[in-house]
Coordinates of C-alpha atoms in Angstrom, one line a residue:
Chain A
M1 CA 0.0 0.0 0.0
P2 CA 2.5 2.7 1.0
E3 CA 4.8 1.5 -1.8
A4 CA 2.0 1.7 -4.3
T5 CA 1.1 5.3 -3.4
E6 CA 4.7 6.3 -3.6
G7 CA 4.9 4.9 -7.0
T8 CA 1.8 6.7 -8.2
A9 CA 3.1 10.0 -6.7
T10 CA 6.4 9.9 -8.5
L11 CA 5.7 8.3 -11.8
P12 CA 3.3 10.7 -13.6
A13 CA 5.6 13.6 -12.8
A14 CA 8.5 12.0 -14.6
E15 CA 6.3 11.1 -17.5
E16 CA 4.8 14.5 -17.7
Q17 CA 8.0 16.2 -18.7
A18 CA 9.1 13.5 -21.1
V19 CA 5.9 13.2 -23.2
P20 CA 5.3 16.6 -24.6
K21 CA 8.9 17.0 -25.8
S22 CA 9.0 13.7 -27.5
Q23 CA 5.8 14.5 -29.4
G24 CA 7.2 17.8 -30.6
R25 CA 10.3 16.4 -32.3
S26 CA 10.5 14.0 -35.1
D27 CA 14.1 14.3 -36.0
G28 CA 15.2 11.3 -34.0
A29 CA 16.8 13.1 -31.0
K30 CA 14.1 11.8 -28.7
P31 CA 14.5 12.4 -25.0
R32 CA 14.3 9.1 -23.1
S33 CA 10.8 8.3 -21.9
L34 CA 10.0 6.5 -18.7
W35 CA 9.6 3.3 -20.6
S36 CA 12.8 3.3 -22.6
D37 CA 14.7 4.4 -19.4
A38 CA 13.2 1.5 -17.6
W39 CA 14.0 -0.9 -20.4
R40 CA 17.7 0.2 -20.3
D41 CA 17.7 -0.4 -16.5
L42 CA 16.1 -3.8 -16.8
R43 CA 18.5 -5.2 -19.3
R44 CA 21.4 -4.5 -17.0
N45 CA 19.7 -6.1 -13.9
P46 CA 20.8 -9.7 -13.4
L47 CA 17.7 -10.5 -11.4
F48 CA 15.5 -9.4 -14.4
V49 CA 17.6 -11.5 -16.8
A50 CA 17.4 -14.5 -14.5
S51 CA 13.7 -14.3 -14.0
A52 CA 13.1 -13.6 -17.7
V53 CA 15.0 -16.7 -18.7
L54 CA 13.2 -18.8 -16.1
I55 CA 9.8 -17.6 -17.3
L56 CA 10.7 -18.2 -20.9
L57 CA 11.7 -21.7 -20.0
L58 CA 8.4 -22.2 -18.2
L59 CA 6.4 -20.9 -21.2
V60 CA 8.2 -23.4 -23.5
M61 CA 7.5 -26.1 -21.0
T62 CA 3.8 -25.1 -21.0
A63 CA 3.6 -25.2 -24.8
F64 CA 5.8 -28.2 -25.6
P65 CA 6.2 -30.4 -22.6
S66 CA 7.4 -33.3 -24.7
L67 CA 10.6 -31.4 -25.5
F68 CA 11.7 -31.9 -21.9
T69 CA 10.7 -35.5 -21.2
D70 CA 9.7 -38.7 -23.1
A71 CA 7.9 -40.1 -20.1
S72 CA 4.2 -39.7 -19.6
P73 CA 3.1 -37.9 -16.4
R74 CA 0.1 -40.3 -16.0
D75 CA 1.6 -43.7 -16.6
G76 CA 2.2 -45.4 -13.3
N77 CA 4.3 -48.4 -12.7
L78 CA 3.6 -49.6 -9.2
Q79 CA 5.7 -52.8 -9.5
G80 CA 8.9 -51.3 -10.8
A81 CA 8.9 -47.8 -9.6
F82 CA 6.9 -47.4 -6.4
L83 CA 8.5 -44.4 -4.5
K84 CA 11.8 -45.1 -6.2
D85 CA 14.6 -42.7 -5.1
P86 CA 16.0 -40.1 -7.5
E87 CA 19.0 -41.0 -9.7
Y88 CA 20.6 -37.6 -10.0
G89 CA 23.2 -38.9 -12.5
K90 CA 20.5 -39.4 -15.2
V91 CA 19.7 -35.7 -15.8
F92 CA 16.4 -35.1 -17.6
S93 CA 15.5 -38.8 -17.9
A94 CA 12.3 -40.3 -16.4
E95 CA 14.3 -41.6 -13.4
W96 CA 16.0 -38.3 -12.7
L97 CA 13.9 -37.1 -9.8
G98 CA 12.6 -40.5 -8.8
Y99 CA 9.0 -41.8 -8.8
D100 CA 5.9 -41.0 -6.7
G101 CA 3.6 -43.3 -4.8
Q102 CA 1.8 -44.4 -8.0
G103 CA 5.1 -45.1 -9.8
R104 CA 4.9 -42.0 -12.0
S105 CA 8.0 -40.2 -13.1
I106 CA 8.3 -37.1 -10.9
W107 CA 10.3 -35.2 -13.6
A108 CA 7.6 -35.8 -16.1
R109 CA 4.9 -34.6 -13.7
L110 CA 6.9 -31.5 -13.0
V111 CA 7.2 -30.7 -16.7
Y112 CA 3.5 -31.3 -17.4
G113 CA 2.4 -29.5 -14.3
A114 CA 3.8 -26.2 -15.6
R115 CA 0.8 -25.9 -17.9
A116 CA -1.9 -25.7 -15.2
S117 CA 0.1 -23.2 -13.2
V118 CA 1.0 -21.0 -16.0
I119 CA -2.5 -21.0 -17.5
V120 CA -4.1 -20.2 -14.2
G121 CA -1.5 -17.5 -13.5
V122 CA -1.8 -15.8 -16.9
V123 CA -5.6 -16.0 -17.2
V124 CA -6.3 -14.8 -13.7
T125 CA -3.8 -11.9 -14.1
A126 CA -5.3 -10.8 -17.4
A127 CA -8.9 -11.0 -16.2
V128 CA -8.1 -9.3 -12.9
T129 CA -6.1 -6.5 -14.6
L130 CA -8.9 -5.8 -17.2
F131 CA -11.8 -5.9 -14.7
G132 CA -10.0 -4.3 -11.7
G133 CA -8.3 -1.8 -14.0
L134 CA -11.7 -0.7 -15.4
V135 CA -13.3 -0.4 -12.0
G136 CA -10.4 1.5 -10.6
M137 CA -10.2 3.8 -13.6
L138 CA -13.9 4.7 -13.5
A139 CA -13.8 5.2 -9.8
G140 CA -10.7 7.4 -9.9
Y141 CA -11.6 9.4 -12.9
F142 CA -15.3 10.2 -12.3
G143 CA -15.1 10.4 -8.5
G144 CA -18.3 11.4 -6.7
W145 CA -21.0 8.9 -6.1
L146 CA -19.6 6.5 -8.7
D147 CA -16.3 6.4 -6.8
S148 CA -18.1 5.9 -3.4
L149 CA -20.1 3.1 -4.9
L150 CA -17.3 1.3 -6.6
S151 CA -14.9 1.8 -3.7
R152 CA -17.4 0.4 -1.2
L153 CA -17.9 -2.5 -3.6
T154 CA -14.1 -3.0 -3.6
D155 CA -14.1 -2.9 0.2
I156 CA -16.8 -5.5 0.4
F157 CA -15.0 -8.0 -1.9
A158 CA -11.7 -7.3 -0.2
G159 CA -13.3 -7.9 3.2
I160 CA -13.5 -11.6 2.6
P161 CA -10.3 -13.5 3.0
F162 CA -9.0 -14.4 -0.5
L163 CA -8.2 -18.1 -0.1
L164 CA -11.3 -18.7 1.9
G165 CA -13.6 -17.1 -0.6
A166 CA -12.0 -19.1 -3.4
M167 CA -12.6 -22.3 -1.5
V168 CA -16.2 -21.5 -0.9
V169 CA -16.8 -20.8 -4.6
L170 CA -14.9 -23.9 -5.6
T171 CA -16.8 -26.3 -3.4
S172 CA -19.9 -25.7 -5.4
F173 CA -18.4 -27.0 -8.6
D174 CA -18.1 -30.8 -9.1
V175 CA -15.7 -30.6 -12.0
R176 CA -12.9 -28.1 -11.2
S177 CA -11.0 -27.4 -14.4
V178 CA -8.3 -24.8 -14.9
W179 CA -11.0 -22.3 -16.0
V180 CA -13.2 -22.9 -12.9
V181 CA -10.2 -22.4 -10.6
S182 CA -9.2 -19.3 -12.5
A183 CA -12.7 -17.9 -12.3
A184 CA -12.8 -18.5 -8.5
L185 CA -9.5 -16.6 -8.1
V186 CA -10.7 -13.7 -10.3
F187 CA -14.0 -13.4 -8.3
L188 CA -12.2 -12.1 -5.2
G189 CA -8.8 -11.1 -6.7
W190 CA -9.7 -8.0 -8.7
T191 CA -9.8 -5.6 -5.7
Q192 CA -6.1 -5.1 -5.4
I193 CA -5.7 -3.9 -9.0
A194 CA -8.8 -1.7 -8.7
R195 CA -7.4 0.1 -5.7
V196 CA -4.0 0.6 -7.3
M197 CA -5.5 1.8 -10.5
R198 CA -7.9 4.2 -8.7
G199 CA -5.0 5.8 -6.8
S200 CA -2.9 6.1 -9.8
V201 CA -5.7 7.7 -12.0
I202 CA -6.5 10.2 -9.2
S203 CA -2.9 11.3 -9.0
C204 CA -2.7 12.0 -12.7
K205 CA -6.1 13.2 -13.7
Q206 CA -5.3 16.8 -12.6
A207 CA -2.2 16.9 -14.7
D208 CA -1.7 19.6 -17.3
Y209 CA -1.8 17.3 -20.2
V210 CA -5.2 16.1 -19.2
V211 CA -6.5 19.7 -18.8
A212 CA -4.9 20.5 -22.2
A213 CA -6.6 17.5 -23.8
K214 CA -9.9 18.6 -22.3
A215 CA -9.4 22.2 -23.6
L216 CA -8.8 20.8 -27.0
G217 CA -12.2 19.1 -26.9
A218 CA -11.1 15.5 -26.5
G219 CA -13.9 13.2 -25.5
T220 CA -13.9 11.3 -22.2
G221 CA -13.1 8.0 -23.9
R222 CA -10.1 9.5 -25.6
I223 CA -8.8 11.2 -22.5
L224 CA -9.1 7.9 -20.5
L225 CA -7.5 5.7 -23.1
R226 CA -4.9 7.9 -24.7
H227 CA -3.9 10.2 -21.9
I228 CA -4.8 8.8 -18.5
L229 CA -4.2 5.1 -19.1
P230 CA -0.6 5.3 -20.4
N231 CA 0.4 7.5 -17.5
A232 CA -1.4 5.6 -14.8
V233 CA -0.6 2.0 -15.9
A234 CA 2.9 1.7 -14.5
P235 CA 2.1 0.8 -10.9
V236 CA -0.7 -1.6 -12.2
I237 CA 1.8 -3.5 -14.3
V238 CA 4.1 -3.9 -11.3
V239 CA 1.3 -5.1 -9.0
A240 CA 0.0 -7.4 -11.7
T241 CA 3.3 -9.1 -12.3
I242 CA 3.9 -9.7 -8.6
A243 CA 0.3 -10.9 -8.3
L244 CA 0.8 -13.4 -11.1
G245 CA 3.2 -15.3 -8.8
G246 CA 0.7 -15.1 -6.1
Y247 CA -2.1 -16.6 -8.2
I248 CA 0.2 -19.5 -9.1
S249 CA 0.9 -20.0 -5.5
A250 CA -2.9 -19.8 -4.7
E251 CA -3.7 -22.4 -7.3
A252 CA -1.1 -24.7 -5.9
T253 CA -2.4 -24.1 -2.4
L254 CA -6.0 -24.8 -3.4
S255 CA -5.0 -28.0 -5.3
Y256 CA -3.0 -29.0 -2.3
L257 CA -6.0 -28.6 0.0
G258 CA -8.0 -30.8 -2.4
I259 CA -10.4 -28.0 -3.5
G260 CA -8.5 -26.8 -6.5
L261 CA -7.6 -28.8 -9.6
A262 CA -8.0 -32.6 -9.4
D263 CA -6.7 -35.6 -11.3
P264 CA -6.3 -36.2 -14.2
V265 CA -5.0 -32.6 -14.4
V266 CA -1.4 -32.6 -13.5
S267 CA -0.7 -29.9 -10.9
W268 CA 2.2 -29.4 -8.6
G269 CA -0.2 -28.7 -5.7
I270 CA -1.8 -32.1 -6.1
D271 CA 1.6 -33.7 -6.1
V272 CA 2.7 -31.9 -2.9
S273 CA -0.5 -33.1 -1.3
A274 CA 0.1 -36.7 -2.4
G275 CA 3.7 -36.5 -1.2
K276 CA 2.9 -35.3 2.3
D277 CA 1.9 -38.8 3.4
Q278 CA 5.3 -40.2 2.4
L279 CA 7.3 -37.3 3.9
R280 CA 9.1 -39.6 6.3
N281 CA 10.3 -42.4 4.0
A282 CA 10.3 -40.6 0.6
P283 CA 10.7 -36.9 1.0
H284 CA 11.6 -36.4 -2.6
V285 CA 8.0 -37.0 -3.7
L286 CA 7.0 -33.8 -1.8
L287 CA 10.2 -31.7 -2.2
F288 CA 10.5 -31.5 -6.0
P289 CA 7.0 -30.3 -6.8
A290 CA 7.3 -27.9 -3.8
L291 CA 10.6 -26.6 -5.2
M292 CA 9.1 -26.2 -8.6
V293 CA 6.2 -24.1 -7.3
S294 CA 8.5 -21.9 -5.3
I295 CA 10.9 -21.4 -8.2
T296 CA 8.0 -20.5 -10.5
V297 CA 6.5 -18.0 -8.1
L298 CA 10.0 -16.6 -7.4
A299 CA 10.5 -16.0 -11.1
F300 CA 7.4 -13.8 -11.4
I301 CA 7.9 -12.0 -8.2
M302 CA 11.5 -11.2 -9.1
L303 CA 10.4 -9.9 -12.5
G304 CA 7.8 -7.7 -10.8
D305 CA 10.3 -6.4 -8.4
A306 CA 12.8 -5.6 -11.1
V307 CA 10.2 -3.8 -13.1
R308 CA 9.2 -1.8 -10.0
N309 CA 12.7 -0.7 -9.4
A310 CA 13.2 0.3 -13.1
L311 CA 9.9 2.3 -13.2
D312 CA 10.3 3.9 -9.8
P313 CA 13.9 5.1 -9.2
K314 CA 13.0 6.6 -5.9
L315 CA 12.8 3.1 -4.3
R316 CA 16.4 2.3 -5.2
Chain B
M1 CA -11.1 12.4 17.2
G2 CA -14.3 11.1 18.6
R3 CA -16.3 12.4 15.6
Y4 CA -13.8 10.8 13.3
V5 CA -14.2 7.4 15.0
I6 CA -18.0 7.6 14.8
R7 CA -17.8 8.5 11.1
R8 CA -15.5 5.6 10.4
L9 CA -17.7 3.2 12.4
L10 CA -20.7 4.4 10.4
Q11 CA -18.8 3.9 7.1
M12 CA -18.0 0.3 8.2
I13 CA -21.6 -0.7 8.4
P14 CA -22.3 -0.9 4.7
V15 CA -19.0 -2.8 4.1
F16 CA -19.9 -5.2 7.0
I17 CA -23.3 -5.8 5.6
G18 CA -22.0 -6.2 2.1
S19 CA -19.2 -8.6 3.0
T20 CA -21.4 -10.8 5.2
F21 CA -24.1 -10.8 2.6
L22 CA -21.6 -11.8 -0.1
I23 CA -20.3 -14.7 1.9
F24 CA -23.9 -15.6 2.8
F25 CA -24.8 -15.6 -0.9
M26 CA -21.7 -17.7 -1.8
V27 CA -22.4 -20.3 0.9
Y28 CA -26.1 -20.6 0.6
T29 CA -26.8 -20.3 -3.1
L30 CA -23.6 -21.7 -4.7
G31 CA -23.8 -24.8 -2.6
D32 CA -26.7 -26.9 -1.3
P33 CA -26.4 -27.2 2.5
V34 CA -29.2 -29.8 2.7
A35 CA -27.7 -32.0 0.1
A36 CA -24.4 -31.7 1.9
L37 CA -26.0 -32.7 5.1
F38 CA -26.8 -36.1 3.6
G39 CA -23.3 -36.6 2.2
D40 CA -23.3 -38.8 -0.9
K41 CA -26.8 -40.2 -0.2
A42 CA -29.9 -38.6 -1.8
P43 CA -32.1 -37.2 0.8
D44 CA -35.7 -38.2 1.2
P45 CA -37.7 -35.3 -0.4
A46 CA -40.1 -34.9 2.6
T47 CA -37.2 -34.8 5.1
A48 CA -35.3 -32.4 2.9
A49 CA -38.3 -30.1 2.7
R50 CA -38.8 -30.2 6.5
I51 CA -35.1 -29.4 7.1
R52 CA -35.3 -26.6 4.5
Q53 CA -38.2 -25.1 6.4
E54 CA -36.6 -25.5 9.8
L55 CA -33.4 -23.7 8.5
Y56 CA -35.5 -21.0 6.6
L57 CA -33.9 -22.3 3.4
D58 CA -37.3 -22.1 1.5
E59 CA -37.4 -18.3 2.0
P60 CA -35.8 -15.8 -0.4
L61 CA -32.2 -15.2 0.2
W62 CA -32.5 -11.7 1.6
K63 CA -35.1 -12.9 4.2
Q64 CA -32.7 -15.7 5.2
Y65 CA -30.0 -13.1 5.6
L66 CA -32.1 -10.8 7.7
H67 CA -33.2 -13.7 9.9
Y68 CA -29.5 -14.8 10.3
M69 CA -28.3 -11.3 11.1
G70 CA -31.1 -10.9 13.6
Q71 CA -29.9 -14.0 15.3
I72 CA -26.3 -12.9 15.3
L73 CA -27.2 -9.6 17.0
T74 CA -28.6 -11.6 19.9
G75 CA -25.4 -13.7 20.1
D76 CA -26.9 -16.8 18.4
F77 CA -24.7 -18.0 15.6
G78 CA -26.8 -21.0 15.0
T79 CA -26.1 -24.7 15.2
A80 CA -23.6 -26.6 13.1
F81 CA -25.0 -29.5 11.2
N82 CA -23.5 -32.0 13.7
G83 CA -25.5 -30.4 16.5
Q84 CA -22.8 -28.4 18.1
K85 CA -23.4 -24.7 18.7
V86 CA -21.3 -22.5 16.4
T87 CA -20.5 -20.3 19.4
E88 CA -19.1 -23.3 21.2
L89 CA -16.8 -24.1 18.2
M90 CA -15.7 -20.5 18.2
S91 CA -14.9 -20.4 21.9
N92 CA -12.6 -23.4 21.3
A93 CA -11.1 -22.3 18.1
F94 CA -10.5 -18.5 18.5
P95 CA -8.1 -18.7 21.5
V96 CA -5.9 -21.2 19.7
T97 CA -5.7 -19.1 16.5
L98 CA -5.2 -16.0 18.5
R99 CA -2.2 -17.5 20.2
L100 CA -0.9 -18.7 16.8
T101 CA -1.4 -15.2 15.3
L102 CA 0.4 -13.6 18.3
V103 CA 3.5 -15.8 17.8
A104 CA 3.5 -15.0 14.1
I105 CA 3.2 -11.3 14.7
V106 CA 5.9 -11.2 17.4
F107 CA 8.2 -13.2 15.1
E108 CA 7.6 -10.9 12.1
I109 CA 7.9 -7.7 14.1
V110 CA 11.2 -8.7 15.8
V111 CA 13.0 -10.3 13.0
G112 CA 11.5 -8.2 10.2
I113 CA 12.3 -4.8 11.9
V114 CA 15.8 -5.9 12.8
L115 CA 16.5 -7.1 9.2
G116 CA 14.9 -4.0 7.7
V117 CA 16.9 -1.6 9.9
L118 CA 20.1 -3.5 9.1
S119 CA 19.6 -3.4 5.4
G120 CA 18.1 0.1 5.3
L121 CA 21.1 1.6 7.1
R122 CA 23.5 -0.2 4.7
R123 CA 21.6 0.5 1.5
G124 CA 23.2 -0.9 -1.6
R125 CA 25.8 -2.9 0.3
S126 CA 26.0 -6.6 0.3
V127 CA 23.9 -7.0 3.5
D128 CA 21.2 -5.0 1.9
T129 CA 21.3 -7.0 -1.4
S130 CA 21.2 -10.3 0.4
V131 CA 18.4 -9.3 2.7
L132 CA 16.4 -8.1 -0.4
L133 CA 17.0 -11.3 -2.2
L134 CA 16.1 -13.3 0.9
T135 CA 12.8 -11.6 1.2
L136 CA 12.0 -12.3 -2.5
V137 CA 12.7 -16.0 -1.9
V138 CA 10.7 -16.1 1.3
V139 CA 7.7 -14.5 -0.3
S140 CA 7.8 -17.0 -3.2
I141 CA 7.7 -20.1 -1.0
P142 CA 4.0 -21.0 -0.5
T143 CA 3.0 -21.7 3.1
F144 CA 2.3 -25.4 2.5
V145 CA 5.9 -25.8 1.2
S146 CA 7.7 -23.9 4.0
G147 CA 5.3 -25.7 6.5
Y148 CA 6.2 -29.2 5.4
V149 CA 9.9 -28.5 4.9
L150 CA 10.3 -27.0 8.4
Q151 CA 8.1 -29.6 9.9
F152 CA 10.2 -32.3 8.3
L153 CA 13.5 -30.7 9.3
F154 CA 12.7 -29.6 12.9
G155 CA 10.0 -32.1 13.8
V156 CA 11.0 -35.3 12.0
K157 CA 14.7 -35.2 11.1
W158 CA 16.2 -33.3 14.1
G159 CA 13.4 -34.0 16.5
L160 CA 13.7 -30.5 18.1
V161 CA 10.0 -29.8 18.3
P162 CA 6.9 -32.1 18.2
P163 CA 5.8 -32.3 14.6
A164 CA 2.1 -31.9 15.5
V165 CA 0.5 -29.7 18.1
S166 CA -1.5 -31.1 21.0
P167 CA -5.2 -30.2 21.4
E168 CA -4.5 -27.6 24.1
A169 CA -2.0 -25.9 21.8
P170 CA 0.3 -24.3 24.4
V171 CA 2.4 -21.4 23.1
D172 CA 5.7 -23.3 23.1
E173 CA 4.3 -25.8 20.7
L174 CA 3.0 -23.0 18.5
I175 CA 6.4 -21.5 17.9
L176 CA 7.3 -23.4 14.7
P177 CA 3.7 -23.0 13.2
G178 CA 3.8 -19.3 14.1
V179 CA 7.1 -18.9 12.3
V180 CA 5.7 -20.7 9.3
L181 CA 2.5 -18.5 9.3
G182 CA 4.5 -15.3 9.7
L183 CA 7.2 -16.0 7.1
T184 CA 5.5 -14.2 4.2
S185 CA 4.5 -11.2 6.2
L186 CA 8.1 -11.2 7.6
A187 CA 9.3 -10.4 4.1
Y188 CA 6.8 -7.5 3.8
V189 CA 7.8 -6.0 7.2
T190 CA 11.5 -6.3 6.3
R191 CA 11.0 -4.5 3.0
L192 CA 8.7 -1.8 4.4
T193 CA 11.1 -1.1 7.2
R194 CA 14.1 -1.0 4.8
T195 CA 12.5 1.4 2.4
S196 CA 11.2 3.6 5.2
I197 CA 14.6 3.7 7.0
A198 CA 16.5 4.3 3.9
E199 CA 14.3 7.3 3.0
N200 CA 14.2 8.8 6.4
S201 CA 17.9 8.4 7.1
R202 CA 18.6 11.2 4.6
A203 CA 16.0 13.5 6.2
D204 CA 17.0 16.9 7.7
Y205 CA 16.2 16.0 11.3
I206 CA 18.6 13.1 11.1
R207 CA 21.3 15.3 9.8
T208 CA 20.5 17.7 12.7
A209 CA 20.7 14.9 15.2
V210 CA 24.0 13.8 13.9
A211 CA 25.4 17.3 13.9
K212 CA 24.3 17.8 17.5
G213 CA 26.6 14.9 18.3
L214 CA 24.0 12.6 19.6
P215 CA 25.1 9.0 20.0
R216 CA 24.3 6.8 17.0
R217 CA 22.2 4.4 19.0
R218 CA 20.0 7.2 20.2
I219 CA 19.6 8.7 16.7
I220 CA 18.5 5.3 15.4
T221 CA 16.1 4.4 18.2
R222 CA 14.6 7.7 19.0
H223 CA 14.7 9.7 15.8
L224 CA 14.9 7.3 12.9
L225 CA 12.8 4.3 14.1
R226 CA 10.0 6.3 15.5
N227 CA 9.5 8.0 12.2
S228 CA 10.1 5.0 10.0
L229 CA 7.8 2.5 11.7
I230 CA 4.6 4.2 10.7
P231 CA 4.0 2.2 7.5
V232 CA 5.1 -0.9 9.3
V233 CA 2.5 -0.5 12.0
T234 CA -0.1 0.0 9.2
F235 CA 0.9 -3.2 7.6
I236 CA 0.9 -5.2 10.9
G237 CA -2.5 -3.9 11.8
T238 CA -4.1 -5.2 8.5
D239 CA -2.0 -8.3 8.8
V240 CA -3.7 -9.4 12.0
G241 CA -7.0 -10.0 10.2
A242 CA -5.3 -11.7 7.2
L243 CA -3.3 -14.0 9.4
M244 CA -6.3 -15.1 11.5
G245 CA -8.2 -16.1 8.3
G246 CA -5.2 -17.3 6.4
A247 CA -4.1 -19.9 8.9
I248 CA -6.0 -22.7 7.0
V249 CA -2.9 -24.2 5.6
T250 CA -0.7 -23.8 8.6
E251 CA -3.3 -25.3 10.9
R252 CA -3.8 -28.2 8.6
I253 CA -0.1 -29.0 8.4
F254 CA 0.5 -28.9 12.2
N255 CA -2.9 -30.3 13.1
I256 CA -4.0 -27.3 15.1
H257 CA -7.7 -27.1 15.8
G258 CA -8.2 -23.4 15.4
V259 CA -10.3 -21.1 13.1
G260 CA -8.6 -22.3 9.9
Y261 CA -9.3 -25.9 10.8
Q262 CA -12.9 -25.3 11.6
L263 CA -13.4 -23.2 8.4
F264 CA -11.7 -25.9 6.3
Q265 CA -13.9 -28.6 7.7
G266 CA -16.9 -26.4 7.4
I267 CA -16.2 -25.6 3.7
L268 CA -15.5 -29.2 2.8
R269 CA -18.7 -30.4 4.4
Q270 CA -20.6 -27.4 3.3
N271 CA -21.5 -26.7 6.9
S272 CA -23.0 -23.3 6.2
P273 CA -23.7 -22.0 9.7
T274 CA -20.0 -22.6 10.7
V275 CA -18.6 -21.0 7.6
V276 CA -20.8 -17.9 7.7
G277 CA -20.4 -17.5 11.4
F278 CA -16.6 -17.7 11.4
V279 CA -16.3 -15.4 8.4
T280 CA -18.6 -12.9 10.0
I281 CA -16.3 -12.7 13.0
L282 CA -13.2 -12.5 10.7
V283 CA -14.8 -9.6 8.8
I284 CA -15.4 -7.7 12.0
V285 CA -11.8 -8.3 13.1
F286 CA -10.5 -7.2 9.8
L287 CA -12.6 -4.0 9.8
L288 CA -11.7 -3.1 13.4
A289 CA -8.0 -3.7 12.8
N290 CA -8.2 -1.3 9.9
L291 CA -9.8 1.3 12.1
L292 CA -7.3 0.8 14.8
V293 CA -4.5 1.3 12.3
D294 CA -5.9 4.7 11.2
L295 CA -6.2 5.8 14.8
L296 CA -2.7 4.7 15.6
Y297 CA -1.5 6.9 12.7
A298 CA -2.5 9.9 14.7
V299 CA -0.7 8.7 17.8
L300 CA 2.5 7.9 16.0
D301 CA 2.6 10.9 13.8
P302 CA 1.4 14.0 15.6
R303 CA 1.2 15.9 12.2
I304 CA -1.8 13.8 11.4
R305 CA -5.0 15.2 13.0
Y306 CA -8.4 13.8 12.6
A307 CA -11.0 16.5 12.8

């Protein structure tokens, strides 16, 4: 919260000076904008590079899991491979990280599990950003009774604990696919973005460029989309990136609790839940999916953190 | 001040009604409590109709809600489907979770502020960088992961603490669960303190204090900390509510029979009175904590005055 308001207070000011100049010149001597500045910063940040590579790898894993393993994540072999220990020498083979309680290759399940996590994370973040962003923008720009109404609505949805609410929604579904789990997370998850967007819009709606656009006779839609949005979106992007990691973590938590995804969907949360009963004699069954969730969440949170630092030099 | 408190309390009423109605709607319309009562068997239609009538489930939702709220105001939270009073469940569960939350809060305050001050005073140095990286890693580890890993290491492998908590849940058994519960917030406290300290350490009043020749310890504790801890207090205030409702995973891992356990059981079995009752209390805690934080602002920062 305090971080977000700081960001909204400093960002528009920097942008304000950069934008009018760059519009005036077309001879190539462009002053650096907030975004190009941020991009220069990011490329030199090792944390950003590391997280970007990790995320790229995850995306490839999501799209083409068979590139990483030949084994099937659902073929169990109870006789030959029940809880078999990892063979760390055989990197990337089916035996690499051992087998779980149903004799399924843990490495294959890690690879195929990426899909559920990444889809839930991306879908929820996209939906939450669109809906929360819209609510926040309307509340912030129009103010008055609309703001009171939308802000109270945000308060109401924020008043219910996130995980708890998602659980209550999910119990009413018999088949809990990736889309159902995503919908449950969106249902209560949009409030954070709405609040950030509202604060951000309020802090830049009085700016000179908005007044100028109004004086030139620009319509409300044009002002919102062409003038307010580009200047108010930076803190939202930061929060959304960090939240993406949180949604992946939430999906894994729900699946672990048995209220999220269920077999035959391959999900790291399900695997952690299955591994907890064998924690004493075969800790690898729990540890590898747990590690995978943590690394994935870390990648997105690291990315968000790097973007935040690049966009808001004051925090450095 | 008094008028401000009253105004805030009045503003809380619509949010309270809205949140409780929302959870009421979610529990009673999305699920079917009567079907849940019978488990996997199909209920006899006549019996189901009678139970519906007894529980006011045949009325429109807003009437059910009004009836429920009327009961709550007289202190009657209804009866769980196994015949136990919901208030009885609460009086067993809330003290346990309160102790757990206290352990978590103390842990995150002490460790988080120390780490935050250390890194904030040495901004950009290696201590700072490693603390920042550490907080990122800690935030990324979901509670069910840190819970099982720490339980495995401390409880099973090294045998330092009992891996599960006994029903009475004394404070010493709650230390490890409390640490697990507080880990994520610990990272936030650390980062907030660091940012705040780093910003304030360049303020004029610090330069004045240094120029006056005050000892370093006094500058840090009296001048820097007092001014830097305001955002941290805000965070901790709102965190109390979040921790109490968010202990579902921690309580499950360590077998603690607190609020999270009751809620989880209630949700799984679609035990509507339990879920709605507990969430109602949690919403109240959450709202009051937010109010308290706003009032604490004025105490900590005399520049803020509420008319």
